[in-house]
mmCIF file of C-alpha atoms in Angstrom:
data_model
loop_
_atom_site.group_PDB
_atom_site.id
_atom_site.type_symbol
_atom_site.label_atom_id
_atom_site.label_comp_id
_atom_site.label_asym_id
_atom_site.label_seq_id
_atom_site.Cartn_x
_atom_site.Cartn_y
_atom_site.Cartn_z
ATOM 1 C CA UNK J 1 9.536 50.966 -11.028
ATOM 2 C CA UNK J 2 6.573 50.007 -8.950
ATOM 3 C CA UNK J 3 6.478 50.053 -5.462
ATOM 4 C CA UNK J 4 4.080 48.484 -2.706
ATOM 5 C CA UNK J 5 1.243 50.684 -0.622
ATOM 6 C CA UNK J 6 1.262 47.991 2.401
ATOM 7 C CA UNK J 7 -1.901 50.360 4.003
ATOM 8 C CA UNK J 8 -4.238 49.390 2.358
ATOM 9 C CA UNK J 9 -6.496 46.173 2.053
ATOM 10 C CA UNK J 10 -9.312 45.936 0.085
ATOM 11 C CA UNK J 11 -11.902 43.208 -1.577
ATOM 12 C CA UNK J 12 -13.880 43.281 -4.583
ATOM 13 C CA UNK J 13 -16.947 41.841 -6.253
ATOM 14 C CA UNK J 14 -19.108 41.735 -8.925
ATOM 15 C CA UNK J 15 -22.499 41.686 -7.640
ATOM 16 C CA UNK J 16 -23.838 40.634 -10.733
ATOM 17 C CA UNK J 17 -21.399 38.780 -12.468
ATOM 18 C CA UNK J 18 -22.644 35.224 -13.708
ATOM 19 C CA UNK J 19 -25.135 34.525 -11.262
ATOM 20 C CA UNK J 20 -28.841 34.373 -12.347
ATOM 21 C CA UNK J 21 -31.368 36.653 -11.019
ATOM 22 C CA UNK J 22 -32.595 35.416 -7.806
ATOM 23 C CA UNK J 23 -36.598 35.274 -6.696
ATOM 24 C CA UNK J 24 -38.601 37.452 -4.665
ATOM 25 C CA UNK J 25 -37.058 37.578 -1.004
ATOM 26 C CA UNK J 26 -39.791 37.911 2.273
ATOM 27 C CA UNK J 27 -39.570 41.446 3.989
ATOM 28 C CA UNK J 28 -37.848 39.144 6.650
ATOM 29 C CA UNK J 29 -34.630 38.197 4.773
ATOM 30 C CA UNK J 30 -33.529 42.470 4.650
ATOM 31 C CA UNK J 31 -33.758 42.229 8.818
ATOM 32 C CA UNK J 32 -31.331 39.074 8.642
ATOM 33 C CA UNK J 33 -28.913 40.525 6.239
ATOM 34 C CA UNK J 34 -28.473 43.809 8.029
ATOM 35 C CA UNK J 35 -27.492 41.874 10.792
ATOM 36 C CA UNK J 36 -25.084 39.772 9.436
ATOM 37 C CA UNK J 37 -23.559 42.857 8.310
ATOM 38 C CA UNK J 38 -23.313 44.074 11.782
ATOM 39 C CA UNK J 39 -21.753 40.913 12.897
ATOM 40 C CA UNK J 40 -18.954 41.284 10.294
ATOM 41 C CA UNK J 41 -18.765 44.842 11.164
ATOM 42 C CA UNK J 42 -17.491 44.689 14.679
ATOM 43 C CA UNK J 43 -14.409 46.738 16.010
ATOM 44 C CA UNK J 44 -13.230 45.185 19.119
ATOM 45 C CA UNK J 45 -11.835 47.961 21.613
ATOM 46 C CA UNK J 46 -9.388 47.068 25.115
ATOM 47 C CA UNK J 47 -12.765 47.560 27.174
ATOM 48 C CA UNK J 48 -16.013 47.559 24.467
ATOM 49 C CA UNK J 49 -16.799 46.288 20.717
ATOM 50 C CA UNK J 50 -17.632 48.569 18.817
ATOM 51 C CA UNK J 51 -21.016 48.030 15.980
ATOM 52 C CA UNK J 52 -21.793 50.430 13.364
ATOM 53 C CA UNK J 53 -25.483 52.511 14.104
ATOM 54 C CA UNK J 54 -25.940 53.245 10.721
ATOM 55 C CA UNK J 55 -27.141 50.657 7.735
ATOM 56 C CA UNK J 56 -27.740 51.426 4.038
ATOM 57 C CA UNK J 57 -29.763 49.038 2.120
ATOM 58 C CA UNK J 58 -30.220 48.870 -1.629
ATOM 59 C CA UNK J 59 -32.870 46.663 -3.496
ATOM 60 C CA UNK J 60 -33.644 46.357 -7.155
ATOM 61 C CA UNK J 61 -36.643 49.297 -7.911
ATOM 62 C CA UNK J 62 -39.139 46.407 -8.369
ATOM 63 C CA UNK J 63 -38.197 44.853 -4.701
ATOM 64 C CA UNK J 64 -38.594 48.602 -3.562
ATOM 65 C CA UNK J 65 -41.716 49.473 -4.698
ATOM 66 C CA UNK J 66 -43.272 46.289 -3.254
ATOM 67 C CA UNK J 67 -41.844 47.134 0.765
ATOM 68 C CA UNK J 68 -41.826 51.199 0.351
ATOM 69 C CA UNK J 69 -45.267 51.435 1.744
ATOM 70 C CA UNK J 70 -43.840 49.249 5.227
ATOM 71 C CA UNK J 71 -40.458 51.421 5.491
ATOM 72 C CA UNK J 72 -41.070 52.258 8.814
ATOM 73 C CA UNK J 73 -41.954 49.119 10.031
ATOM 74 C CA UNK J 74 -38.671 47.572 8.962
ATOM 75 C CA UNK J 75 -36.996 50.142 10.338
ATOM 76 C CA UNK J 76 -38.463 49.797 13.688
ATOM 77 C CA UNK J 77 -38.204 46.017 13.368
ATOM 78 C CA UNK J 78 -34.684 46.261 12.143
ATOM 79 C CA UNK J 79 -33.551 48.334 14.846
ATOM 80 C CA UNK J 80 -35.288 45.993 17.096
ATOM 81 C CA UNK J 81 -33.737 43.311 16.116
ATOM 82 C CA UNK J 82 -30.083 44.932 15.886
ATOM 83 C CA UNK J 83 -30.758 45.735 19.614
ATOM 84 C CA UNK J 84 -31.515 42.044 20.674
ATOM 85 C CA UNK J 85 -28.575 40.896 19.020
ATOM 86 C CA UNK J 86 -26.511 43.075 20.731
ATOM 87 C CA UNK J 87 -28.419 41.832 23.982
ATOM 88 C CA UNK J 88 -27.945 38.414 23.473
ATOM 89 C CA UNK J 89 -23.658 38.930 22.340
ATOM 90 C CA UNK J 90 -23.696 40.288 25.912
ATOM 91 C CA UNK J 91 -25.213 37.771 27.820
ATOM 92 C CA UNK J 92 -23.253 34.993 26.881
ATOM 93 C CA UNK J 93 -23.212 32.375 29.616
ATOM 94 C CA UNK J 94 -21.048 32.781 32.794
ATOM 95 C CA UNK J 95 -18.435 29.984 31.296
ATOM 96 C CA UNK J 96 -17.956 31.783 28.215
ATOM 97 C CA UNK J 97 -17.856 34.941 29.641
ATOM 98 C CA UNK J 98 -15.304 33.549 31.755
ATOM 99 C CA UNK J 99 -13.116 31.503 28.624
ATOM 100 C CA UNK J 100 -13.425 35.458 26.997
ATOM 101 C CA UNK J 101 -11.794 37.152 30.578
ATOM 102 C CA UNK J 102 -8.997 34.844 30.201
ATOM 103 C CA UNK J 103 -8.421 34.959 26.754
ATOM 104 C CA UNK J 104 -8.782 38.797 26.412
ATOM 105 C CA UNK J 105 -11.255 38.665 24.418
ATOM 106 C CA UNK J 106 -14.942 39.403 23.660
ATOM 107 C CA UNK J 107 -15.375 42.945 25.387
ATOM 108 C CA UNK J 108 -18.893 43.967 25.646
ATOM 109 C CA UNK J 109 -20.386 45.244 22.623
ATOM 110 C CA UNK J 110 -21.864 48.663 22.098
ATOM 111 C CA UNK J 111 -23.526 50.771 19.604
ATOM 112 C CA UNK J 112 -21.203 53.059 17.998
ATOM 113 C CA UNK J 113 -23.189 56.322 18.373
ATOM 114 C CA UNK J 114 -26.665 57.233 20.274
ATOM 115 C CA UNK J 115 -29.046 55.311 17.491
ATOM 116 C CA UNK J 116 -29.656 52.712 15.156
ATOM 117 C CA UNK J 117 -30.185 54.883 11.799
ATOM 118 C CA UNK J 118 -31.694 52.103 9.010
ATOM 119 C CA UNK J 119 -32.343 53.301 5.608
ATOM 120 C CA UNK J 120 -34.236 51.973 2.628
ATOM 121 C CA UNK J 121 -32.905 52.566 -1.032
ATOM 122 C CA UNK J 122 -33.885 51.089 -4.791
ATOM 123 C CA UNK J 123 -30.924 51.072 -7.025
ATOM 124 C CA UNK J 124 -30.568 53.666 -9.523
ATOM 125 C CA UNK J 125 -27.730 52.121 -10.968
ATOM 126 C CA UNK J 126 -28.492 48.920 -12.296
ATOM 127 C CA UNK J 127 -26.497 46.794 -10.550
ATOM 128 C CA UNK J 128 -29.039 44.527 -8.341
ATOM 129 C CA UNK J 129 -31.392 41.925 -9.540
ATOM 130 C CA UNK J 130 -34.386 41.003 -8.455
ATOM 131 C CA UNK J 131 -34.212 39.817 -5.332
ATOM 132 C CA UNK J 132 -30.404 41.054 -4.315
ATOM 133 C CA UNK J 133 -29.378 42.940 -1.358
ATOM 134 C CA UNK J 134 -26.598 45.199 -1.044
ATOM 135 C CA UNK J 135 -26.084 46.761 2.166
ATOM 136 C CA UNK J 136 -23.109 48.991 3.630
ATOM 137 C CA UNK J 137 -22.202 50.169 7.041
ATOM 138 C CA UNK J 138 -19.413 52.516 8.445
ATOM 139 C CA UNK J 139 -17.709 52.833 11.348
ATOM 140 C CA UNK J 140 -15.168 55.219 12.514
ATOM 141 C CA UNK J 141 -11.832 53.409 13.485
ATOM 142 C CA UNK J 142 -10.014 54.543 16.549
ATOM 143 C CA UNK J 143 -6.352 56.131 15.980
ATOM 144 C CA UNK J 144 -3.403 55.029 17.424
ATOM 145 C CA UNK J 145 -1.141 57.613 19.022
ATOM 146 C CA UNK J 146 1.170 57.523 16.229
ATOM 147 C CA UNK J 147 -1.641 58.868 13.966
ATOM 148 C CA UNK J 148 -3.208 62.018 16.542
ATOM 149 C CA UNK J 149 -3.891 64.585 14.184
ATOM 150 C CA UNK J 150 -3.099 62.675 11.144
ATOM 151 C CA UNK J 151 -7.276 62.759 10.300
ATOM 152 C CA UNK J 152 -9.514 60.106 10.839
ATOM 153 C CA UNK J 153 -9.896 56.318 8.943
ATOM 154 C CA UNK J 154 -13.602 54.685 8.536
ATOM 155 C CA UNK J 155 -14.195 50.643 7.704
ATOM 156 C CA UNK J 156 -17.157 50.444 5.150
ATOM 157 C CA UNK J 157 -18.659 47.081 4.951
ATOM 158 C CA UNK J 158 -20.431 46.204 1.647
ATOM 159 C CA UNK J 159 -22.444 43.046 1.594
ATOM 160 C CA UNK J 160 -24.268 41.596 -1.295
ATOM 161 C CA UNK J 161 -26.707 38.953 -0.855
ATOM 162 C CA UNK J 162 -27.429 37.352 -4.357
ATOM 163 C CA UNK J 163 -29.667 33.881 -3.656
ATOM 164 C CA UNK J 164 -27.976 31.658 -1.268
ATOM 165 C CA UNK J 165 -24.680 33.332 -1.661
ATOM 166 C CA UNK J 166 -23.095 36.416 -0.050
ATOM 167 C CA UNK J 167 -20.023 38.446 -0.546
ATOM 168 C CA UNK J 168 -18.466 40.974 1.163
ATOM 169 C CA UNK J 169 -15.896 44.076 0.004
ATOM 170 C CA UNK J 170 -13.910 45.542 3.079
ATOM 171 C CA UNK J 171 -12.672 49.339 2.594
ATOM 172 C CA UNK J 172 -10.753 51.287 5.192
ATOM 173 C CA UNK J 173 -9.997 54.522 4.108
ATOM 174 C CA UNK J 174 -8.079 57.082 5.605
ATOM 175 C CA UNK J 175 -8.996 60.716 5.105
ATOM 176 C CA UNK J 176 -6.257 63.250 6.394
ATOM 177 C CA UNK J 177 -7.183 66.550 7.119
ATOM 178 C CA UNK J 178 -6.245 69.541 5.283
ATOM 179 C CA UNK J 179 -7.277 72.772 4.231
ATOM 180 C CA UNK J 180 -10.594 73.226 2.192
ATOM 181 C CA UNK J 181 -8.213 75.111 -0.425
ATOM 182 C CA UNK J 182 -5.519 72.912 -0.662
ATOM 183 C CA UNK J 183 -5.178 71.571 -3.687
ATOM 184 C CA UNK J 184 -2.502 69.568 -4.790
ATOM 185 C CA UNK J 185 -2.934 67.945 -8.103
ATOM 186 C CA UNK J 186 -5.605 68.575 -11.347
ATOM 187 C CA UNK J 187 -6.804 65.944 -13.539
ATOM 188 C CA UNK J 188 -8.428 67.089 -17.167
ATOM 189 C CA UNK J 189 -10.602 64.428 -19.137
ATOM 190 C CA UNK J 190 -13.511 64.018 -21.440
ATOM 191 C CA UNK J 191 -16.248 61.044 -20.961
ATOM 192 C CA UNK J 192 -19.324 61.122 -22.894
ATOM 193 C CA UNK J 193 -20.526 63.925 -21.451
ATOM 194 C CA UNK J 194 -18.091 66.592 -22.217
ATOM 195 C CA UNK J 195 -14.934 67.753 -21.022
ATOM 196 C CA UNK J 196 -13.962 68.397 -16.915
ATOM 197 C CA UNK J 197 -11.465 69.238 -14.520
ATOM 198 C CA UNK J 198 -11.407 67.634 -10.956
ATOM 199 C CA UNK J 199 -9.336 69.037 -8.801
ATOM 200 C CA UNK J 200 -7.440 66.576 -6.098
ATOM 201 C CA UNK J 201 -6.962 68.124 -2.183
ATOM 202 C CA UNK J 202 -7.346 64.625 -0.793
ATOM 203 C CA UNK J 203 -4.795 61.873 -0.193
ATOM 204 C CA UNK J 204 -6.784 59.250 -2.282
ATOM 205 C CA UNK J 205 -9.010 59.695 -4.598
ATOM 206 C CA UNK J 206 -11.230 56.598 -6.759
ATOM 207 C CA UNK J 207 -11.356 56.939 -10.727
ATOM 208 C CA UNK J 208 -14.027 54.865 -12.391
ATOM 209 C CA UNK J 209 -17.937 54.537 -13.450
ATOM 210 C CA UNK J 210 -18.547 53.983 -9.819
ATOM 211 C CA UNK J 211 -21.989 52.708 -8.637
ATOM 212 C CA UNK J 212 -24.027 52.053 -5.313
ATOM 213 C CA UNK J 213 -21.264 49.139 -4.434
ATOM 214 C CA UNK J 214 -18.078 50.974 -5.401
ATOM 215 C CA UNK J 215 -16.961 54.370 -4.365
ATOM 216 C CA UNK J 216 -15.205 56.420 -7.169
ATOM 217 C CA UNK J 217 -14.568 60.369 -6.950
ATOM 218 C CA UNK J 218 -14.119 60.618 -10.681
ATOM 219 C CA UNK J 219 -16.844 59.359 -11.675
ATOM 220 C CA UNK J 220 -16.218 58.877 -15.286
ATOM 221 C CA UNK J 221 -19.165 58.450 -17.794
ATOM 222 C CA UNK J 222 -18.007 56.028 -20.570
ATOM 223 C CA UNK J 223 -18.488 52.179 -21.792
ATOM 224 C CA UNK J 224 -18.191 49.238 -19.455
ATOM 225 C CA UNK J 225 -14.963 49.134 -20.869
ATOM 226 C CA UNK J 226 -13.681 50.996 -17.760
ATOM 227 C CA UNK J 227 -14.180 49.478 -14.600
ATOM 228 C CA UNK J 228 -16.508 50.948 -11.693
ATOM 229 C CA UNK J 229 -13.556 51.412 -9.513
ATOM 230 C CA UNK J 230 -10.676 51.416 -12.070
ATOM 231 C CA UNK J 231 -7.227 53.166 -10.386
ATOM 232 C CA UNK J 232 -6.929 55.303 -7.635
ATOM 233 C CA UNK J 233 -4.428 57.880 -6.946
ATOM 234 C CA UNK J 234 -2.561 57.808 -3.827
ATOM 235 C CA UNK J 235 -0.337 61.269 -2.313
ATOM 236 C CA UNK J 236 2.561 60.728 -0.132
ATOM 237 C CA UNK J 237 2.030 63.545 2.632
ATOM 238 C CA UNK J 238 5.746 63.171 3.528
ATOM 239 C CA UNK J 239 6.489 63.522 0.045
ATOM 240 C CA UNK J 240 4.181 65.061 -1.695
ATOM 241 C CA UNK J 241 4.249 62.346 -4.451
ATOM 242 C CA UNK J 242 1.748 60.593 -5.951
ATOM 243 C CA UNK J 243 1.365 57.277 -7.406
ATOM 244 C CA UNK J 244 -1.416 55.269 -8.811
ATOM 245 C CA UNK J 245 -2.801 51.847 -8.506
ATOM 246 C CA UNK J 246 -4.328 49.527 -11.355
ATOM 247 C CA UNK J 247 -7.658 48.190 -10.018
ATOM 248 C CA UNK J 248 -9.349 47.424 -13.695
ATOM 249 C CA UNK J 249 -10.527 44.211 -15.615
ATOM 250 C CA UNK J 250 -8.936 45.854 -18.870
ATOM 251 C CA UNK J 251 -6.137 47.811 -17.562
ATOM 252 C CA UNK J 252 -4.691 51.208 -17.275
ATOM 253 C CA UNK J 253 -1.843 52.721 -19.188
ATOM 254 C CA UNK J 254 0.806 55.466 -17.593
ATOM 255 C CA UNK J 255 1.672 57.302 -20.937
ATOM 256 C CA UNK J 256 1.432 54.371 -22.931
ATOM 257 C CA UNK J 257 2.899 51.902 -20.668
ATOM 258 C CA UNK J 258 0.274 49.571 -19.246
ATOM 259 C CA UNK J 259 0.157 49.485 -15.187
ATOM 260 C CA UNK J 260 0.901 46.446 -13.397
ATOM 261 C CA UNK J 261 -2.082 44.938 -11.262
ATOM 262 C CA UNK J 262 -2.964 46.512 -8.221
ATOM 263 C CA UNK J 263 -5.027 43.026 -7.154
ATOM 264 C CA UNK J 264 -4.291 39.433 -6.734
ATOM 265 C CA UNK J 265 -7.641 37.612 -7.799
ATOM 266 C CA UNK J 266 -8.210 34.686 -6.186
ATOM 267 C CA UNK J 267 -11.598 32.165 -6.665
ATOM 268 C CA UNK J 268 -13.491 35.252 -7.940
ATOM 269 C CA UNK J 269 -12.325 37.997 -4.954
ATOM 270 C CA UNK J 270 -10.102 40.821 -5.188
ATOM 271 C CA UNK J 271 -7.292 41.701 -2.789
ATOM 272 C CA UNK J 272 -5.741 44.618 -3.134
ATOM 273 C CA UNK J 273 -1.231 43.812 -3.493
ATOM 274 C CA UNK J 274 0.031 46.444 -2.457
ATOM 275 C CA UNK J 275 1.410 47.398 -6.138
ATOM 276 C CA UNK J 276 1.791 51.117 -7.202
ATOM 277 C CA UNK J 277 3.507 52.637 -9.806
ATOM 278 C CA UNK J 278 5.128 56.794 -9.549
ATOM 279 C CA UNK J 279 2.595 58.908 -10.957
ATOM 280 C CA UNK J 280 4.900 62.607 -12.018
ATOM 281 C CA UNK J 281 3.277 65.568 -13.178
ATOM 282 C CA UNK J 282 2.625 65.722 -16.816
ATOM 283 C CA UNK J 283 1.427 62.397 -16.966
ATOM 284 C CA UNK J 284 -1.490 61.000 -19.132
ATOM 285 C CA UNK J 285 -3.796 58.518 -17.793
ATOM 286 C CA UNK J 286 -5.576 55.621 -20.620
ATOM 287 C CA UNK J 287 -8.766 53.986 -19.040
ATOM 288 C CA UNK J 288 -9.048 50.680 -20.866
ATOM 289 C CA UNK J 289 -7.962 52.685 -23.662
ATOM 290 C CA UNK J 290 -11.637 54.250 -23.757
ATOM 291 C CA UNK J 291 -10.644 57.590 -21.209
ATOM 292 C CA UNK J 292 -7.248 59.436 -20.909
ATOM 293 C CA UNK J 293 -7.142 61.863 -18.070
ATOM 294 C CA UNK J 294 -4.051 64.589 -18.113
ATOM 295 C CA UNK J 295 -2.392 64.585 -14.272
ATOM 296 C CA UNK J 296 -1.220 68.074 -13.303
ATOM 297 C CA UNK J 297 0.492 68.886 -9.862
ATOM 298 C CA UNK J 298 -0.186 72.227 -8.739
ATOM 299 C CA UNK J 299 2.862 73.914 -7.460
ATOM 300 C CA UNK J 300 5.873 72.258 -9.537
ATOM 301 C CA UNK J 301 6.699 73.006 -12.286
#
């Protein structure tokens, strides 16, 4: 029967779903997306607000080429610019900064660690147009006292500028930590290029093709028949068991038995449910019917 994960949240997109390819963007327009990002980025804190130091920006190799030789400039202007704008979000005017005091709200806002760290990419993996801009930032969340020692959870911000429009995919993962040679489950598989073993000492782990906007740990080489992030395997600590979550276009089977949907999609964005289904030992995994992965735990018999 499946169950519900209520810890996680999580939106997807298709950067390049129907949209057409968009036209040559001014150097300008990367500056103004990176700090939209950090806008949506923010961690408010009981005395600061907390913005990520550390952008990643992808282009399409053609929009590369053309602003690699003026790198450094955008970085220096970018971080330039990220520094004003965390000027002016501090100098709001004395009535607002009183409306904030009384409200609680709108502590002042500071960089997350010593430096702005910027950073150019093209896209190897063919997802960008001409003209689109994928960027991601990460920042470390604070844990409550309930989780001290538990391990550490990051935000990752992913947004995708494609013409006018922009969209945005909001991970927060939680990594607990746990010996280097733990390891608590195997998976065995064969893509198109040849057979593996990946061996899983995390609490989550990503199956899919993966890609610069989606973060898989398998990363399984096979048709577009399997998604870029297609299921993900979630451990109990308490437990020790495992189940797995649906997060394809063309489904996942559980020893023949095809998964419920891990997503509601709604106007084009996915939202993680909540929806998870046991995953024993023994099990065998379909991908779209394309990939089957034998699940092992290590330990039981």
């Amino acid at each position: 029967m499946a169950n519900r994960d209520p810890t996680t949240t999580k939106l997807a997109f298709h950067p390049n779903s129907h949209l057409a390819p968009s036209s040559r963007r001014p150097a300008r327009d990367l500056i103004d997306a990176v700090l939209e990002n950090m806008h949506t980025n923010l961690e408010p804190l009981k005395y600061s607000t907390l913005a990520p130091s550390r952008y990643v920006v992808y282009l399409h190799p053609d929009e590369y080429a053309r602003i690699e030789g003026i790198v450094p400039v955008l970085q220096e202007q970018t971080s330039r610019a990220l520094a004003e704008a965390l000027l002016k979000l501090n100098n709001r005017p004395a009535y607002r900064k009183y409306f904030d005091r009384i409200a609680g709200a709108a502590a002042p806002v500071e960089i997350a660690a010593g430096q702005w760290q910027i950073e150019f990419h093209p896209d190897a993996d063919g997802e960008l147009a001409p003209g689109d801009i994928l960027i991601h930032s990460e920042l470390m969340l604070p844990l409550g006292a309930a989780d001290l020692g538990a391990g550490q959870r990051t935000r990752r911000i992913i947004t995708v500028h494609v013409g006018q429009r922009t969209t945005k995919r909001e991970e927060t993962v939680s990594r607990t930590v746990t010996a280097a040679s733990a390891i608590h489950a195997r998976l065995r598989y064969e893509d198109n290029a040849g057979p593996h073993t990946f061996d899983i000492s995390r609490d989550s782990i990503v199956i899919g093709r993966g890609g610069i906007a989606y973060r898989a740990d398998v990363r399984i080489d096979a048709s577009v028949d399997v998604s870029r992030e297609h299921a993900r395997i979630r451990r109990d600590p308490a437990s020790a068991s495992f189940f797995i979550i649906d997060l394809s276009t063309l489904g996942t089977t559980l020893n023949g038995v095809r998964l419920p949907k891990g997503y509601d999609d709604s106007d084009g964005t996915k939202r993680e449910n909540g929806v998870q289904t046991p995953l024993p030992g023994g099990s065998r995994v379909g991908l779209a019917d394309t990939v089957f992965l034998q699940f092992d735990i290590i330990g039981r018999p």
